[in-house]
Amino acid sequence: MRDPYTVLGIAKSADTAEIKKAFRKLAKKFHPDQSKDPKAKEKFAEANQAYEILGDEQKRAAFDRGEIDGDGKPRYQGFEGFGAGGGTPHYEHFDFGGGGSPFTRGFRSSGPSAGVDPGDFFADLLHSAARGSRQTASRGEDVTASVTVPLEEAVSGGTARVTLPTGRTLEIKVPAGIEDGKAIRLKGQGHPGQNGGAHGDAIVTVHIAPHRLFQVEGRDLRLDLPVSLYEAVLGGKIPVPTIDGTVEITLPPGANRGRTLRLRGKGLPGAQGSGDLLVTPKVVLPDRVDPELDEMMQRWRDEKPYDPRPSRT
């Protein structure tokens, strides 16, 4: 394993944010599901191993002190000799009792390491290595992302593509009737864990795209319904678009923008029942100037004035 700093392309003075940024960049570039590099799998694994060392404060400190290598394995120093005084110890074996290793029978030394039992030394060494390899597993961090879907897809369900901060692009299932701002949890799609720990999750927030007719308010939908002046005054049968198709309602005489009609069950579907469609009539005048209409309105203004904006105080 190469130096993890070299693998991630960062300086030894890099902080946690720089380390994470460098890892995410490489993970996105060499992810086996996306990269066409023939060595993408090896490079992705190498980057992951480097982040496992430098992304953990304790492991990073141990690497910087030379206690572990780029694979996270302990480095053994001073293994060349047992002596502490620089001399080479001289061992005289005894009591082999019919053969066997001197390390299992005992020995004596005329050098500065006299009295040291090599069997104990190797046992301690192996025990220390085992302790070093038994690191506490920790779960990886969750990641967050968002996706915007059409209203029709939020109503009936479907699929959507989302790119995660890890660099991976997934096709997720959008459940029917999902509300704007609700989140979907994708198990195991977050950052990798440490020391064999589980991956974190991906939390994807779903937003509903603006619609040309309807405004989304939780599970309710709101609609401004254009009506003619005579329909607003006289009332009548009016076609109304809904997410299920067109229905016909009876508009009462004198309907205006200040009155809202509620069509129950015509909103977004849900486990606890569908929302409603709130219809507000909106008077639309003719595009062309009509002299008769102008004359009538002038007469109304002069003979039957009224205030459409009464004081609310």
Coordinates of C-alpha atoms in Angstrom, one line a residue:
M1 CA 0.0 0.0 0.0
R2 CA 1.3 3.4 -1.0
D3 CA 1.5 6.3 1.4
P4 CA -2.1 7.3 2.0
Y5 CA -1.3 11.0 1.7
T6 CA 0.1 10.3 -1.8
V7 CA -2.9 8.2 -2.7
L8 CA -5.4 11.0 -1.8
G9 CA -3.1 13.7 -3.2
I10 CA -3.0 15.8 -0.1
A11 CA -0.4 17.3 2.2
K12 CA 0.3 16.0 5.7
S13 CA -1.0 19.2 7.1
A14 CA -4.5 18.6 5.5
D15 CA -7.4 18.9 7.8
T16 CA -10.4 16.6 8.1
A17 CA -12.5 18.5 5.5
E18 CA -9.7 18.4 3.0
I19 CA -9.2 14.6 3.5
K20 CA -12.9 13.9 3.1
K21 CA -13.1 16.1 0.0
A22 CA -10.1 14.4 -1.6
F23 CA -11.6 10.9 -0.9
R24 CA -15.0 11.8 -2.3
K25 CA -13.3 13.1 -5.5
L26 CA -11.4 9.9 -6.0
A27 CA -14.4 7.7 -5.1
K28 CA -16.5 9.5 -7.7
K29 CA -13.8 9.2 -10.3
F30 CA -12.9 5.5 -9.8
H31 CA -16.1 4.0 -8.6
P32 CA -16.4 0.7 -10.5
D33 CA -20.0 1.3 -11.4
Q34 CA -19.1 4.4 -13.4
S35 CA -15.4 4.6 -14.3
K36 CA -14.1 3.1 -17.5
D37 CA -10.5 2.9 -16.2
P38 CA -9.4 -0.8 -16.3
K39 CA -7.8 -0.3 -12.9
A40 CA -10.8 1.5 -11.4
K41 CA -11.5 -1.2 -8.9
E42 CA -8.0 -1.3 -7.5
K43 CA -7.8 2.5 -7.4
F44 CA -11.1 2.8 -5.7
A45 CA -10.0 0.2 -3.1
E46 CA -6.7 2.0 -2.6
A47 CA -8.5 5.3 -2.0
N48 CA -10.9 3.7 0.4
Q49 CA -8.0 2.2 2.4
A50 CA -6.2 5.5 2.5
Y51 CA -9.3 7.2 3.8
E52 CA -9.8 4.5 6.4
I53 CA -6.4 5.5 7.8
L54 CA -6.5 9.3 7.4
G55 CA -10.2 9.6 8.1
D56 CA -9.7 8.1 11.6
E57 CA -7.8 10.5 14.0
Q58 CA -6.2 7.7 16.0
K59 CA -5.1 5.7 13.0
R60 CA -3.8 8.9 11.3
A61 CA -1.7 9.7 14.4
A62 CA -0.4 6.2 14.6
F63 CA 0.6 6.3 10.9
D64 CA 2.3 9.7 11.3
R65 CA 4.3 8.2 14.3
G66 CA 5.3 5.3 12.1
E67 CA 3.5 2.8 14.3
I68 CA 1.3 1.4 11.4
D69 CA 1.8 1.2 7.6
G70 CA -0.6 2.2 4.8
D71 CA -2.6 -0.9 5.3
G72 CA -3.1 -0.2 8.9
K73 CA -0.8 -3.0 10.0
P74 CA 1.7 -2.5 12.9
R75 CA 5.3 -1.8 12.0
Y76 CA 7.8 -3.7 14.2
Q77 CA 11.0 -1.8 15.1
G78 CA 14.1 -3.0 16.8
F79 CA 13.5 -6.6 15.7
E80 CA 17.1 -7.1 14.7
G81 CA 18.4 -7.9 18.1
F82 CA 17.2 -8.2 21.7
G83 CA 20.0 -6.2 23.2
A84 CA 19.5 -2.7 24.5
G85 CA 23.1 -1.8 24.7
G86 CA 24.1 -2.0 21.1
G87 CA 26.0 -5.3 21.5
T88 CA 25.1 -8.7 20.0
P89 CA 23.9 -11.1 22.7
H90 CA 25.4 -14.6 22.9
Y91 CA 23.1 -17.5 23.7
E92 CA 24.0 -20.9 25.1
H93 CA 21.2 -23.4 24.8
F94 CA 20.7 -26.1 27.4
D95 CA 18.3 -28.8 28.5
F96 CA 16.9 -29.7 25.1
G97 CA 15.6 -32.9 26.6
G98 CA 15.7 -34.9 23.4
G99 CA 15.3 -32.1 20.8
G100 CA 13.0 -29.3 20.2
S101 CA 13.2 -25.6 19.8
P102 CA 15.3 -23.6 22.3
F103 CA 12.5 -21.0 22.3
T104 CA 10.2 -23.5 24.0
R105 CA 12.8 -25.0 26.4
G106 CA 14.6 -21.9 27.8
F107 CA 18.2 -20.6 27.4
R108 CA 20.7 -18.4 29.1
S109 CA 22.6 -15.5 27.7
S110 CA 26.0 -14.0 28.3
G111 CA 25.1 -10.8 26.6
P112 CA 23.2 -7.8 27.8
S113 CA 19.9 -9.6 27.3
A114 CA 20.6 -12.3 29.9
G115 CA 17.5 -13.6 31.5
V116 CA 15.2 -12.8 28.6
D117 CA 13.0 -15.6 27.4
P118 CA 12.6 -15.4 23.6
G119 CA 9.4 -17.5 23.9
D120 CA 7.9 -14.8 26.1
F121 CA 9.2 -12.2 23.7
F122 CA 7.5 -13.7 20.7
A123 CA 4.3 -14.3 22.7
D124 CA 4.2 -10.7 23.7
L125 CA 4.9 -9.6 20.1
L126 CA 2.1 -11.7 18.6
H127 CA -0.3 -10.6 21.4
S128 CA 0.5 -7.0 20.7
A129 CA -0.1 -7.5 17.0
A130 CA -3.4 -9.1 17.7
R131 CA -4.4 -6.2 19.9
G132 CA -3.5 -3.8 17.2
S133 CA -5.6 -5.6 14.6
R134 CA -8.7 -5.7 16.8
Q135 CA -10.0 -2.2 16.3
T136 CA -13.5 -1.2 17.1
A137 CA -15.8 -1.2 14.1
S138 CA -17.7 2.0 13.5
R139 CA -20.6 2.7 11.2
G140 CA -20.0 5.0 8.2
E141 CA -21.5 8.5 8.0
D142 CA -24.9 9.0 6.4
V143 CA -25.1 11.2 3.3
T144 CA -28.0 13.5 2.1
A145 CA -29.3 14.3 -1.4
S146 CA -32.5 15.6 -3.0
V147 CA -34.5 14.8 -6.1
T148 CA -37.3 16.7 -7.8
V149 CA -40.2 14.7 -9.4
P150 CA -43.2 15.8 -11.5
L151 CA -46.6 16.0 -9.6
E152 CA -47.9 13.1 -11.7
E153 CA -45.1 10.9 -10.6
A154 CA -45.6 11.9 -7.0
V155 CA -49.3 10.8 -7.3
S156 CA -48.9 7.5 -9.1
G157 CA -45.3 6.6 -8.1
G158 CA -42.3 5.9 -10.3
T159 CA -38.5 6.1 -10.4
A160 CA -36.0 8.9 -10.3
R161 CA -32.2 9.1 -10.7
V162 CA -30.2 10.7 -7.9
T163 CA -26.5 11.4 -7.6
L164 CA -25.1 10.9 -4.1
P165 CA -22.2 12.8 -2.5
T166 CA -20.2 9.6 -2.7
G167 CA -20.3 10.0 -6.5
R168 CA -22.6 7.1 -7.1
T169 CA -25.8 7.6 -9.2
L170 CA -28.8 5.4 -8.3
E171 CA -32.3 4.9 -9.7
I172 CA -34.6 5.1 -6.7
K173 CA -38.3 4.1 -6.3
V174 CA -40.7 7.0 -5.6
P175 CA -43.7 5.7 -3.7
A176 CA -47.2 6.7 -4.9
G177 CA -48.6 9.6 -2.9
I178 CA -45.3 10.9 -1.5
E179 CA -45.6 14.4 0.0
D180 CA -43.3 17.3 -0.9
G181 CA -40.3 17.3 1.4
K182 CA -40.5 13.7 2.6
A183 CA -37.3 11.7 2.7
I184 CA -36.5 8.2 1.5
R185 CA -33.8 6.2 3.4
L186 CA -31.5 4.1 1.2
K187 CA -29.8 1.5 3.5
G188 CA -26.0 1.0 3.1
Q189 CA -25.6 3.7 0.4
G190 CA -23.6 6.1 2.6
H191 CA -19.9 6.4 3.4
P192 CA -18.0 3.1 4.3
G193 CA -17.6 2.2 7.9
Q194 CA -14.3 1.9 9.7
N195 CA -12.6 -1.5 10.6
G196 CA -15.3 -3.5 8.9
G197 CA -18.2 -1.4 10.2
A198 CA -21.4 -1.1 8.1
H199 CA -21.9 1.6 5.5
G200 CA -24.0 4.6 6.4
D201 CA -27.3 5.3 4.7
A202 CA -28.3 7.8 2.1
I203 CA -31.2 10.2 3.0
V204 CA -32.9 11.4 -0.2
T205 CA -35.5 14.3 0.2
V206 CA -38.1 14.3 -2.5
H207 CA -39.5 17.6 -3.8
I208 CA -42.4 18.0 -6.2
A209 CA -41.8 20.2 -9.2
P210 CA -44.1 23.2 -9.8
H211 CA -47.2 22.3 -11.8
R212 CA -48.8 24.5 -14.5
L213 CA -52.3 24.1 -12.8
F214 CA -52.0 22.9 -9.3
Q215 CA -50.2 24.2 -6.2
V216 CA -49.2 21.5 -3.6
E217 CA -50.1 22.2 0.0
G218 CA -49.3 19.0 2.0
R219 CA -51.8 16.4 0.6
D220 CA -54.2 19.1 -0.7
L221 CA -54.0 20.7 -4.1
R222 CA -55.1 24.3 -4.9
L223 CA -56.4 25.4 -8.3
D224 CA -57.3 28.9 -9.6
L225 CA -60.2 28.2 -11.9
P226 CA -60.7 30.7 -14.7
V227 CA -64.4 31.6 -15.1
S228 CA -66.2 34.2 -17.3
L229 CA -67.9 37.2 -15.9
Y230 CA -71.4 35.9 -16.6
E231 CA -70.5 32.5 -15.1
A232 CA -69.3 34.2 -11.9
V233 CA -72.5 36.3 -11.8
L234 CA -75.1 33.7 -12.9
G235 CA -73.4 30.5 -11.9
G236 CA -73.6 27.2 -13.9
K237 CA -72.0 23.9 -14.7
I238 CA -68.2 24.3 -14.9
P239 CA -65.6 21.7 -16.0
V240 CA -62.7 21.4 -13.5
P241 CA -59.4 19.6 -14.1
T242 CA -58.2 17.2 -11.4
I243 CA -55.2 14.8 -11.2
D244 CA -57.7 12.0 -12.1
G245 CA -59.3 13.8 -15.1
T246 CA -61.9 16.4 -15.6
V247 CA -65.0 16.6 -13.4
E248 CA -68.0 19.0 -13.6
I249 CA -69.0 21.2 -10.7
T250 CA -72.0 23.5 -10.1
L251 CA -70.7 27.0 -9.6
P252 CA -73.2 28.9 -7.4
P253 CA -74.4 32.4 -8.6
G254 CA -72.2 35.3 -7.4
A255 CA -69.0 33.2 -7.2
N256 CA -65.9 35.2 -7.0
R257 CA -62.2 34.9 -6.0
G258 CA -63.0 35.3 -2.4
R259 CA -64.9 32.0 -2.2
T260 CA -63.2 28.6 -2.4
L261 CA -64.9 25.3 -3.3
R262 CA -63.6 22.1 -1.8
L263 CA -63.6 18.9 -3.8
R264 CA -63.0 16.1 -1.3
G265 CA -60.6 13.3 -2.1
K266 CA -59.3 15.0 -5.3
G267 CA -55.9 15.8 -3.8
L268 CA -52.8 13.6 -3.3
P269 CA -53.5 10.0 -2.3
G270 CA -52.1 8.7 1.0
A271 CA -52.3 5.8 3.5
Q272 CA -54.7 7.8 5.7
G273 CA -56.8 9.0 2.8
S274 CA -56.5 11.4 -0.1
G275 CA -56.3 15.2 0.3
D276 CA -58.8 17.6 -1.2
L277 CA -58.8 19.9 -4.3
L278 CA -59.4 23.6 -3.3
V279 CA -60.9 25.5 -6.2
T280 CA -61.0 29.3 -6.3
P281 CA -62.9 30.9 -9.2
K282 CA -61.0 33.6 -11.0
V283 CA -62.9 36.0 -13.2
V284 CA -61.3 36.4 -16.7
L285 CA -62.6 39.3 -18.9
P286 CA -62.7 39.1 -22.7
D287 CA -59.5 39.8 -24.6
R288 CA -61.2 42.2 -27.0
V289 CA -62.7 45.5 -25.9
D290 CA -66.5 45.3 -25.9
P291 CA -68.3 48.7 -26.1
E292 CA -71.5 47.3 -24.7
L293 CA -69.6 45.8 -21.7
D294 CA -67.8 49.1 -21.2
E295 CA -71.1 51.0 -21.3
M296 CA -72.7 48.7 -18.8
M297 CA -69.8 48.8 -16.4
Q298 CA -69.8 52.6 -16.6
R299 CA -73.5 52.6 -15.7
W300 CA -72.8 50.3 -12.8
R301 CA -70.0 52.4 -11.6
D302 CA -72.2 55.5 -11.6
E303 CA -75.5 54.0 -10.4
K304 CA -74.5 50.9 -8.3
P305 CA -71.0 51.4 -7.0
Y306 CA -69.6 48.9 -4.4
D307 CA -66.3 48.4 -2.6
P308 CA -64.5 45.1 -3.5
R309 CA -61.8 45.9 -0.9
P310 CA -63.7 46.5 2.4
S311 CA -61.7 47.5 5.4
R312 CA -60.5 44.5 7.4
T313 CA -60.0 46.5 10.6

